[in-house]
mmCIF file of C-alpha atoms in Angstrom:
data_model
loop_
_atom_site.group_PDB
_atom_site.id
_atom_site.type_symbol
_atom_site.label_atom_id
_atom_site.label_comp_id
_atom_site.label_asym_id
_atom_site.label_seq_id
_atom_site.Cartn_x
_atom_site.Cartn_y
_atom_site.Cartn_z
ATOM 1 C CA MET A 30 126.739 -37.648 63.766
ATOM 2 C CA LEU A 31 125.483 -34.259 62.689
ATOM 3 C CA ARG A 32 122.382 -34.760 64.799
ATOM 4 C CA GLY A 33 124.524 -35.571 67.830
ATOM 5 C CA ARG A 34 126.534 -32.369 67.430
ATOM 6 C CA ILE A 35 123.338 -30.319 67.220
ATOM 7 C CA VAL A 36 121.957 -31.912 70.411
ATOM 8 C CA GLY A 37 125.271 -31.268 72.188
ATOM 9 C CA CYS A 38 125.279 -27.622 71.208
ATOM 10 C CA LEU A 39 121.715 -27.199 72.444
ATOM 11 C CA MET A 40 122.604 -28.762 75.813
ATOM 12 C CA CYS A 41 125.627 -26.457 76.222
ATOM 13 C CA ASP A 42 123.522 -23.439 75.380
ATOM 14 C CA THR A 43 120.878 -24.467 77.954
ATOM 15 C CA MET A 44 123.482 -24.962 80.677
ATOM 16 C CA HIS A 45 125.018 -21.576 79.838
ATOM 17 C CA HIS A 46 121.627 -19.883 80.296
ATOM 18 C CA GLN A 47 121.073 -21.742 83.584
ATOM 19 C CA TRP A 48 124.425 -20.517 84.940
ATOM 20 C CA LEU A 49 123.614 -16.977 83.909
ATOM 21 C CA LEU A 50 120.196 -17.216 85.603
ATOM 22 C CA LEU A 51 121.783 -18.626 88.786
ATOM 23 C CA ALA A 52 124.378 -15.847 88.830
ATOM 24 C CA ALA A 53 121.666 -13.239 88.403
ATOM 25 C CA CYS A 54 119.737 -14.719 91.335
ATOM 26 C CA PHE A 55 122.832 -14.559 93.581
ATOM 27 C CA TRP A 56 123.418 -10.942 92.517
ATOM 28 C CA VAL A 57 119.836 -9.966 93.391
ATOM 29 C CA ILE A 58 120.092 -11.673 96.794
ATOM 30 C CA PHE A 59 123.419 -9.966 97.488
ATOM 31 C CA MET A 60 122.054 -6.511 96.609
ATOM 32 C CA PHE A 61 118.987 -7.084 98.771
ATOM 33 C CA MET A 62 121.168 -7.960 101.773
ATOM 34 C CA VAL A 63 123.273 -4.821 101.281
ATOM 35 C CA ALA A 64 120.174 -2.635 100.982
ATOM 36 C CA SER A 65 118.639 -4.193 104.093
ATOM 37 C CA LYS A 66 121.769 -3.533 106.120
ATOM 38 C CA PHE A 67 121.822 0.101 104.987
ATOM 39 C CA ILE A 68 118.187 0.601 105.920
ATOM 40 C CA THR A 69 118.737 -0.917 109.364
ATOM 41 C CA LEU A 70 121.759 1.279 110.078
ATOM 42 C CA THR A 71 119.931 4.412 108.981
ATOM 43 C CA PHE A 72 116.928 3.696 111.208
ATOM 44 C CA LYS A 73 119.069 3.185 114.305
ATOM 45 C CA ASP A 74 121.175 6.312 113.860
ATOM 46 C CA PRO A 75 121.108 7.979 117.354
ATOM 47 C CA ASP A 76 121.822 11.405 115.928
ATOM 48 C CA GLY A 77 118.984 11.191 113.459
ATOM 49 C CA TYR A 78 115.667 9.545 114.210
ATOM 50 C CA SER A 79 116.003 9.343 117.965
ATOM 51 C CA ALA A 80 117.046 12.969 118.320
ATOM 52 C CA LYS A 81 114.234 14.109 116.100
ATOM 53 C CA GLN A 82 111.727 12.049 118.049
ATOM 54 C CA GLU A 83 112.800 13.597 121.356
ATOM 55 C CA PHE A 84 112.658 17.113 119.928
ATOM 56 C CA LEU A 85 109.116 16.613 118.742
ATOM 57 C CA PHE A 86 108.115 15.267 122.132
ATOM 58 C CA LEU A 87 109.262 18.514 123.749
ATOM 59 C CA THR A 88 107.275 20.709 121.430
ATOM 60 C CA THR A 89 104.216 19.071 119.923
ATOM 61 C CA VAL A 90 102.684 15.764 118.910
ATOM 62 C CA PRO A 91 103.691 14.924 115.302
ATOM 63 C CA GLU A 92 101.032 14.550 112.685
ATOM 64 C CA ALA A 93 100.669 11.325 110.699
ATOM 65 C CA GLY A 94 103.358 11.000 108.035
ATOM 66 C CA ARG A 95 105.475 13.792 109.549
ATOM 67 C CA PHE A 96 108.617 11.644 109.852
ATOM 68 C CA ALA A 97 108.609 10.804 106.142
ATOM 69 C CA GLU A 98 108.586 14.470 105.177
ATOM 70 C CA GLU A 99 111.298 15.841 107.470
ATOM 71 C CA LYS A 100 114.869 14.887 106.655
ATOM 72 C CA HIS A 101 116.973 17.505 108.522
ATOM 73 C CA PHE A 102 117.348 17.171 112.298
ATOM 74 C CA PRO A 103 118.247 20.045 114.665
ATOM 75 C CA GLY A 104 121.591 20.085 116.380
ATOM 76 C CA GLU A 105 120.081 21.170 119.744
ATOM 77 C CA LEU A 106 116.895 20.034 121.416
ATOM 78 C CA LYS A 107 115.337 23.473 121.832
ATOM 79 C CA PRO A 108 111.611 24.236 121.570
ATOM 80 C CA THR A 109 111.083 26.734 118.786
ATOM 81 C CA GLY A 110 107.528 27.911 119.250
ATOM 82 C CA LYS A 111 106.238 26.089 116.157
ATOM 83 C CA MET A 112 102.510 26.187 115.658
ATOM 84 C CA LEU A 113 100.283 23.533 117.159
ATOM 85 C CA GLY A 114 97.146 22.193 115.569
ATOM 86 C CA ASP A 115 95.063 24.931 117.214
ATOM 87 C CA SER A 116 97.302 27.658 115.714
ATOM 88 C CA ARG A 117 98.797 28.611 119.107
ATOM 89 C CA PRO A 118 102.600 28.605 119.516
ATOM 90 C CA ALA A 119 104.102 25.847 121.651
ATOM 91 C CA GLN A 120 105.440 27.067 124.985
ATOM 92 C CA PRO A 121 109.232 27.341 125.218
ATOM 93 C CA LEU A 122 110.622 24.771 127.606
ATOM 94 C CA VAL A 123 111.686 27.230 130.335
ATOM 95 C CA TYR A 124 108.081 28.305 131.010
ATOM 96 C CA LEU A 125 106.861 24.713 131.111
ATOM 97 C CA GLU A 126 109.647 23.850 133.551
ATOM 98 C CA ARG A 127 108.613 26.691 135.854
ATOM 99 C CA LEU A 128 105.034 25.399 135.993
ATOM 100 C CA GLU A 129 106.214 21.813 136.500
ATOM 101 C CA LEU A 130 108.445 22.928 139.386
ATOM 102 C CA ILE A 131 105.463 24.579 141.064
ATOM 103 C CA ARG A 132 103.397 21.396 140.703
ATOM 104 C CA ASN A 133 106.190 19.289 142.215
ATOM 105 C CA VAL A 134 106.764 21.600 145.182
ATOM 106 C CA CYS A 135 103.029 21.848 145.799
ATOM 107 C CA ARG A 136 102.937 18.045 146.122
ATOM 108 C CA ASP A 137 105.777 18.040 148.681
ATOM 109 C CA GLU A 138 104.128 17.340 152.041
ATOM 110 C CA ALA A 139 107.179 18.645 153.921
ATOM 111 C CA LEU A 140 106.601 22.118 152.428
ATOM 112 C CA LYS A 141 102.806 22.146 152.605
ATOM 113 C CA ASN A 142 102.635 24.858 155.285
ATOM 114 C CA LEU A 143 104.944 27.082 153.198
ATOM 115 C CA SER A 144 103.410 26.501 149.756
ATOM 116 C CA HIS A 145 99.654 26.350 150.326
ATOM 117 C CA THR A 146 97.141 29.008 151.328
ATOM 118 C CA ALA A 147 93.411 29.517 151.059
ATOM 119 C CA VAL A 148 92.040 31.472 148.094
ATOM 120 C CA SER A 149 90.711 34.108 150.494
ATOM 121 C CA LYS A 150 89.469 37.625 149.880
ATOM 122 C CA PHE A 151 93.042 38.782 150.559
ATOM 123 C CA VAL A 152 94.221 36.753 147.534
ATOM 124 C CA LEU A 153 91.264 37.754 145.342
ATOM 125 C CA ASP A 154 91.975 41.419 146.143
ATOM 126 C CA ARG A 155 95.431 40.973 144.595
ATOM 127 C CA ILE A 156 94.108 39.716 141.243
ATOM 128 C CA PHE A 157 93.164 42.313 138.618
ATOM 129 C CA VAL A 158 90.722 41.491 135.838
ATOM 130 C CA CYS A 159 90.617 42.307 132.138
ATOM 131 C CA ASP A 160 87.342 40.813 130.924
ATOM 132 C CA LYS A 161 87.715 42.174 127.412
ATOM 133 C CA HIS A 162 90.753 39.966 126.769
ATOM 134 C CA LYS A 163 90.113 37.337 129.469
ATOM 135 C CA ILE A 164 93.218 38.022 131.547
ATOM 136 C CA LEU A 165 93.889 37.779 135.293
ATOM 137 C CA PHE A 166 97.012 39.389 136.746
ATOM 138 C CA CYS A 167 98.074 38.723 140.340
ATOM 139 C CA GLN A 168 99.884 41.679 141.865
ATOM 140 C CA THR A 169 103.228 40.960 143.534
ATOM 141 C CA PRO A 170 104.550 44.367 144.689
ATOM 142 C CA LYS A 171 108.207 45.350 144.171
ATOM 143 C CA VAL A 172 108.459 43.215 141.015
ATOM 144 C CA GLY A 173 107.614 45.789 138.326
ATOM 145 C CA ASN A 174 103.862 45.624 138.897
ATOM 146 C CA THR A 175 103.257 49.272 138.103
ATOM 147 C CA GLN A 176 104.064 48.647 134.441
ATOM 148 C CA TRP A 177 101.778 45.605 134.217
ATOM 149 C CA LYS A 178 98.966 47.645 135.730
ATOM 150 C CA LYS A 179 99.482 50.214 132.989
ATOM 151 C CA VAL A 180 99.272 47.465 130.356
ATOM 152 C CA LEU A 181 95.931 46.297 131.762
ATOM 153 C CA MET A 182 94.614 49.845 132.047
ATOM 154 C CA VAL A 183 95.191 50.348 128.318
ATOM 155 C CA LEU A 184 93.588 46.991 127.508
ATOM 156 C CA ASN A 185 90.554 47.875 129.629
ATOM 157 C CA GLY A 186 90.166 51.128 127.692
ATOM 158 C CA ALA A 187 90.852 53.458 130.624
ATOM 159 C CA PHE A 188 93.642 55.181 128.644
ATOM 160 C CA PRO A 189 94.604 55.096 124.949
ATOM 161 C CA SER A 190 98.311 54.437 125.644
ATOM 162 C CA ILE A 191 100.734 53.698 128.480
ATOM 163 C CA GLU A 192 102.516 57.023 127.979
ATOM 164 C CA GLU A 193 99.319 58.939 128.746
ATOM 165 C CA ILE A 194 98.708 57.333 132.155
ATOM 166 C CA PRO A 195 99.486 59.689 135.086
ATOM 167 C CA GLU A 196 101.608 58.009 137.760
ATOM 168 C CA ASN A 197 99.256 59.046 140.558
ATOM 169 C CA VAL A 198 96.373 57.216 138.879
ATOM 170 C CA VAL A 199 98.026 53.803 138.506
ATOM 171 C CA HIS A 200 97.590 52.822 142.161
ATOM 172 C CA ASP A 201 94.327 54.691 142.709
ATOM 173 C CA HIS A 202 91.821 51.868 142.467
ATOM 174 C CA GLU A 203 88.912 54.248 142.066
ATOM 175 C CA LYS A 204 90.438 55.789 138.937
ATOM 176 C CA ASN A 205 92.604 53.142 137.248
ATOM 177 C CA GLY A 206 89.734 51.110 135.810
ATOM 178 C CA LEU A 207 91.113 47.799 137.118
ATOM 179 C CA PRO A 208 88.442 45.652 138.765
ATOM 180 C CA ARG A 209 89.608 43.141 141.347
ATOM 181 C CA LEU A 210 88.524 39.534 141.186
ATOM 182 C CA SER A 211 87.036 39.899 144.676
ATOM 183 C CA SER A 212 84.413 42.285 143.278
ATOM 184 C CA PHE A 213 82.620 39.425 141.467
ATOM 185 C CA GLY A 214 80.223 36.774 142.778
ATOM 186 C CA GLU A 215 81.464 33.277 143.571
ATOM 187 C CA ALA A 216 80.262 31.724 140.306
ATOM 188 C CA GLU A 217 81.838 34.506 138.239
ATOM 189 C CA ILE A 218 85.092 34.205 140.177
ATOM 190 C CA GLN A 219 85.301 30.467 139.507
ATOM 191 C CA LYS A 220 84.475 30.924 135.827
ATOM 192 C CA ARG A 221 87.315 33.409 135.395
ATOM 193 C CA LEU A 222 89.795 31.318 137.376
ATOM 194 C CA LYS A 223 89.066 28.312 135.179
ATOM 195 C CA THR A 224 88.981 29.962 131.761
ATOM 196 C CA TYR A 225 91.099 33.143 131.775
ATOM 197 C CA PHE A 226 94.812 33.541 131.033
ATOM 198 C CA LYS A 227 96.491 33.963 134.437
ATOM 199 C CA PHE A 228 99.983 35.186 135.275
ATOM 200 C CA PHE A 229 102.181 36.920 137.824
ATOM 201 C CA ILE A 230 105.838 37.932 138.185
ATOM 202 C CA VAL A 231 108.393 36.923 140.823
ATOM 203 C CA ARG A 232 111.973 37.888 141.737
ATOM 204 C CA ASP A 233 114.556 36.687 144.232
ATOM 205 C CA PRO A 234 112.635 36.826 147.570
ATOM 206 C CA PHE A 235 115.380 38.517 149.604
ATOM 207 C CA GLU A 236 116.090 41.101 146.916
ATOM 208 C CA ARG A 237 112.363 41.888 146.808
ATOM 209 C CA LEU A 238 112.381 42.518 150.582
ATOM 210 C CA ILE A 239 115.294 44.940 150.170
ATOM 211 C CA SER A 240 113.344 46.781 147.464
ATOM 212 C CA ALA A 241 110.257 46.960 149.699
ATOM 213 C CA PHE A 242 112.283 48.317 152.623
ATOM 214 C CA LYS A 243 113.961 50.990 150.492
ATOM 215 C CA ASP A 244 110.725 52.026 148.778
ATOM 216 C CA LYS A 245 108.522 52.234 151.869
ATOM 217 C CA PHE A 246 110.847 53.159 154.728
ATOM 218 C CA VAL A 247 113.806 54.971 153.128
ATOM 219 C CA HIS A 248 112.800 56.850 149.972
ATOM 220 C CA ASN A 249 108.994 56.635 150.050
ATOM 221 C CA PRO A 250 108.591 58.349 146.638
ATOM 222 C CA ARG A 251 104.784 58.295 146.655
ATOM 223 C CA PHE A 252 104.625 60.088 150.003
ATOM 224 C CA GLU A 253 102.885 57.401 152.014
ATOM 225 C CA PRO A 254 103.603 58.711 155.532
ATOM 226 C CA TRP A 255 101.953 55.809 157.345
ATOM 227 C CA TYR A 256 104.931 53.552 156.630
ATOM 228 C CA ARG A 257 107.366 55.771 158.524
ATOM 229 C CA HIS A 258 104.991 57.191 161.122
ATOM 230 C CA GLU A 259 102.831 54.173 161.979
ATOM 231 C CA ILE A 260 104.321 50.904 160.731
ATOM 232 C CA ALA A 261 108.012 51.647 161.395
ATOM 233 C CA PRO A 262 107.474 52.660 165.063
ATOM 234 C CA GLY A 263 105.455 49.485 165.636
ATOM 235 C CA ILE A 264 108.287 47.323 164.295
ATOM 236 C CA ILE A 265 110.943 49.244 166.275
ATOM 237 C CA ARG A 266 109.046 48.949 169.574
ATOM 238 C CA LYS A 267 108.846 45.172 169.322
ATOM 239 C CA TYR A 268 112.029 44.162 167.510
ATOM 240 C CA ARG A 269 114.798 46.676 168.208
ATOM 241 C CA ARG A 270 117.361 45.151 170.562
ATOM 242 C CA ASN A 271 119.139 48.372 171.504
ATOM 243 C CA ARG A 272 116.435 50.449 173.147
ATOM 244 C CA THR A 273 118.699 53.489 173.345
ATOM 245 C CA GLU A 274 119.075 53.583 169.551
ATOM 246 C CA THR A 275 117.144 56.605 168.241
ATOM 247 C CA ARG A 276 117.588 56.145 164.492
ATOM 248 C CA GLY A 277 114.628 55.356 162.294
ATOM 249 C CA ILE A 278 113.832 51.825 161.276
ATOM 250 C CA GLN A 279 116.823 49.749 160.144
ATOM 251 C CA PHE A 280 116.849 46.765 157.800
ATOM 252 C CA GLU A 281 117.809 44.585 160.768
ATOM 253 C CA ASP A 282 114.560 45.539 162.548
ATOM 254 C CA PHE A 283 112.629 44.727 159.413
ATOM 255 C CA VAL A 284 114.296 41.294 159.043
ATOM 256 C CA ARG A 285 113.618 40.425 162.683
ATOM 257 C CA TYR A 286 109.936 41.329 162.275
ATOM 258 C CA LEU A 287 109.498 39.273 159.099
ATOM 259 C CA GLY A 288 111.313 36.244 160.526
ATOM 260 C CA ASP A 289 109.311 36.169 163.747
ATOM 261 C CA PRO A 290 106.948 33.159 163.728
ATOM 262 C CA ASN A 291 104.480 35.373 165.628
ATOM 263 C CA HIS A 292 104.561 38.233 163.117
ATOM 264 C CA ARG A 293 100.865 37.922 162.289
ATOM 265 C CA TRP A 294 99.571 39.975 165.182
ATOM 266 C CA LEU A 295 101.474 42.973 163.814
ATOM 267 C CA ASP A 296 100.359 42.115 160.266
ATOM 268 C CA LEU A 297 96.750 42.475 161.373
ATOM 269 C CA GLN A 298 97.492 45.958 162.700
ATOM 270 C CA PHE A 299 99.231 46.970 159.464
ATOM 271 C CA GLY A 300 96.371 45.806 157.231
ATOM 272 C CA ASP A 301 96.838 45.573 153.452
ATOM 273 C CA HIS A 302 100.118 47.510 153.618
ATOM 274 C CA ILE A 303 101.831 44.179 154.245
ATOM 275 C CA ILE A 304 101.346 43.202 150.570
ATOM 276 C CA HIS A 305 104.765 44.729 149.861
ATOM 277 C CA TRP A 306 106.597 42.084 151.905
ATOM 278 C CA VAL A 307 104.421 39.008 152.454
ATOM 279 C CA THR A 308 105.257 35.849 150.486
ATOM 280 C CA TYR A 309 104.192 35.143 146.904
ATOM 281 C CA VAL A 310 102.262 32.195 148.318
ATOM 282 C CA GLU A 311 100.177 34.497 150.521
ATOM 283 C CA LEU A 312 99.594 36.925 147.653
ATOM 284 C CA CYS A 313 98.740 34.647 144.726
ATOM 285 C CA ALA A 314 98.097 31.085 146.019
ATOM 286 C CA PRO A 315 100.126 29.342 143.254
ATOM 287 C CA CYS A 316 99.304 25.850 144.554
ATOM 288 C CA GLU A 317 95.564 26.529 144.533
ATOM 289 C CA ILE A 318 95.283 28.550 141.301
ATOM 290 C CA LYS A 319 96.602 27.060 138.062
ATOM 291 C CA TYR A 320 98.495 29.942 136.466
ATOM 292 C CA SER A 321 99.233 30.015 132.726
ATOM 293 C CA VAL A 322 102.666 31.671 132.960
ATOM 294 C CA ILE A 323 105.057 32.687 135.738
ATOM 295 C CA GLY A 324 107.391 35.501 134.733
ATOM 296 C CA HIS A 325 110.711 36.213 136.423
ATOM 297 C CA HIS A 326 111.920 39.749 137.069
ATOM 298 C CA GLU A 327 115.479 38.689 136.287
ATOM 299 C CA THR A 328 114.493 37.647 132.734
ATOM 300 C CA LEU A 329 111.727 40.184 132.221
ATOM 301 C CA GLU A 330 113.180 41.380 128.924
ATOM 302 C CA GLU A 331 112.290 37.982 127.429
ATOM 303 C CA ASP A 332 109.343 37.127 129.678
ATOM 304 C CA ALA A 333 107.279 40.278 129.110
ATOM 305 C CA PRO A 334 106.975 39.862 125.304
ATOM 306 C CA TYR A 335 106.285 36.159 125.788
ATOM 307 C CA ILE A 336 103.436 36.858 128.230
ATOM 308 C CA LEU A 337 101.895 39.378 125.841
ATOM 309 C CA ARG A 338 102.057 36.824 122.989
ATOM 310 C CA GLU A 339 100.592 34.015 125.072
ATOM 311 C CA ALA A 340 97.757 36.269 126.218
ATOM 312 C CA GLY A 341 97.102 37.219 122.579
ATOM 313 C CA ILE A 342 97.564 40.945 123.150
ATOM 314 C CA ASP A 343 101.045 41.606 121.729
ATOM 315 C CA HIS A 344 99.508 43.391 118.736
ATOM 316 C CA LEU A 345 97.573 45.749 121.023
ATOM 317 C CA VAL A 346 100.093 46.893 123.622
ATOM 318 C CA SER A 347 103.807 46.663 124.424
ATOM 319 C CA TYR A 348 105.525 46.394 127.781
ATOM 320 C CA PRO A 349 107.410 49.642 128.574
ATOM 321 C CA THR A 350 111.114 49.721 127.779
ATOM 322 C CA ILE A 351 113.243 48.043 130.452
ATOM 323 C CA PRO A 352 116.448 49.973 131.336
ATOM 324 C CA ALA A 353 119.552 47.846 130.784
ATOM 325 C CA GLY A 354 120.656 45.858 133.829
ATOM 326 C CA ILE A 355 117.833 47.006 136.099
ATOM 327 C CA THR A 356 116.292 43.555 136.498
ATOM 328 C CA ALA A 357 119.537 41.608 137.069
ATOM 329 C CA TYR A 358 120.083 39.959 140.445
ATOM 330 C CA ASN A 359 122.570 41.981 142.515
ATOM 331 C CA ARG A 360 124.346 39.684 144.983
ATOM 332 C CA THR A 361 126.638 42.469 146.191
ATOM 333 C CA LYS A 362 123.647 44.599 147.184
ATOM 334 C CA VAL A 363 122.033 41.680 149.005
ATOM 335 C CA GLN A 364 125.244 40.965 150.938
ATOM 336 C CA SER A 365 125.628 44.608 151.929
ATOM 337 C CA TYR A 366 122.093 44.841 153.327
ATOM 338 C CA PHE A 367 122.431 41.648 155.373
ATOM 339 C CA LEU A 368 125.902 42.568 156.647
ATOM 340 C CA GLY A 369 125.894 42.658 160.444
ATOM 341 C CA ILE A 370 122.554 40.859 160.821
ATOM 342 C CA SER A 371 122.815 37.703 162.932
ATOM 343 C CA LYS A 372 122.764 34.301 161.225
ATOM 344 C CA ARG A 373 119.906 33.331 163.529
ATOM 345 C CA ASP A 374 117.724 36.177 162.252
ATOM 346 C CA ILE A 375 118.610 35.479 158.605
ATOM 347 C CA ARG A 376 117.839 31.777 158.997
ATOM 348 C CA ARG A 377 114.475 32.576 160.547
ATOM 349 C CA LEU A 378 113.755 34.891 157.629
ATOM 350 C CA TYR A 379 114.684 32.157 155.142
ATOM 351 C CA THR A 380 112.457 29.675 156.975
ATOM 352 C CA ARG A 381 109.480 31.930 156.343
ATOM 353 C CA PHE A 382 110.306 32.511 152.655
ATOM 354 C CA GLU A 383 111.587 28.996 151.883
ATOM 355 C CA GLY A 384 108.371 28.191 150.029
ATOM 356 C CA ASP A 385 108.954 31.108 147.646
ATOM 357 C CA PHE A 386 112.571 30.102 147.026
ATOM 358 C CA LYS A 387 111.634 26.524 146.180
ATOM 359 C CA LEU A 388 108.403 27.128 144.255
ATOM 360 C CA PHE A 389 110.058 29.509 141.822
ATOM 361 C CA GLY A 390 113.502 27.948 141.548
ATOM 362 C CA TYR A 391 115.572 30.536 143.395
ATOM 363 C CA GLN A 392 118.845 29.314 144.859
ATOM 364 C CA LYS A 393 119.076 29.042 148.632
ATOM 365 C CA PRO A 394 121.301 31.960 149.796
ATOM 366 C CA ASP A 395 123.923 29.855 151.563
ATOM 367 C CA PHE A 396 126.369 32.782 151.390
ATOM 368 C CA LEU A 397 124.116 34.506 153.964
ATOM 369 C CA LEU A 398 123.055 31.508 156.024
ATOM 370 C CA ASN A 399 126.353 29.737 156.727
#
């Protein structure tokens, strides 16, 4: 009987251990399921992984193991200029979007006649060279080009600082130390176009025309008499409707000249003076030359330092101080200048400059056209 009790106790003890083991197994399985669910939910979090992945796509390609290290995700998907593998800062999104817009418009067959031009001597004459720092700058007059010329003159060693450059020397191409791209042989031109940092600046096309008219035909601060005494009379003779009007050239005459599809015969008579009002396409050939950066006059306060950094010269020279509000688009001024000009003449003007509006993202001036 004693033996039977012992055997019974042993059997109970064994069953007790089996139940404990079974319970432990269920507990482990349960915990594993909970952990798996947590991991799955964390991975699919739209505000975490997915957002971080998109942010990295906008700035740079992540290195192996990067996701495991970074645990905090930004609230906004903004490029931050973090360093790439080659130690150059990533381009902020706005500058990439400007270049992408140009590529898209250049591919638009409907705008081909307004967006494409040959890389002729006229274009090469507009591009200034800084071999020392491998920079090409395409001149677009009436968009703050005088200051950029001063920057290049300092970089080329013509003057020790921007403040020491006399104003009358900046536009004197025999004294300013700025070689033009056209002065090189074909092979050297192509080498520079392919390898140098290239940029130019744009502004609202109609506001630029107003600036050109004021500077050359109204104020003429550099005393260039040929604009008033040779070019203005030529425009008046052909485009003034009221032949009894004796006033000097008016903005309406200027608009009618620029919007005339047959303006080129006068352009040939005026020579290189037309650089102050021809299109950006004609000046810089943005569909034929792959520029590194396009700056905008309206955002020059941010664009100028960015261009200097991208060109690798921000430690050598600074862009001159920009007076507050001087680069902002002035719709009231534009409306006042076009007041009284026929819709037909304004539409013809827009037709000529439509390529500039679309290439550089400027809004169509419907308030003038309709």
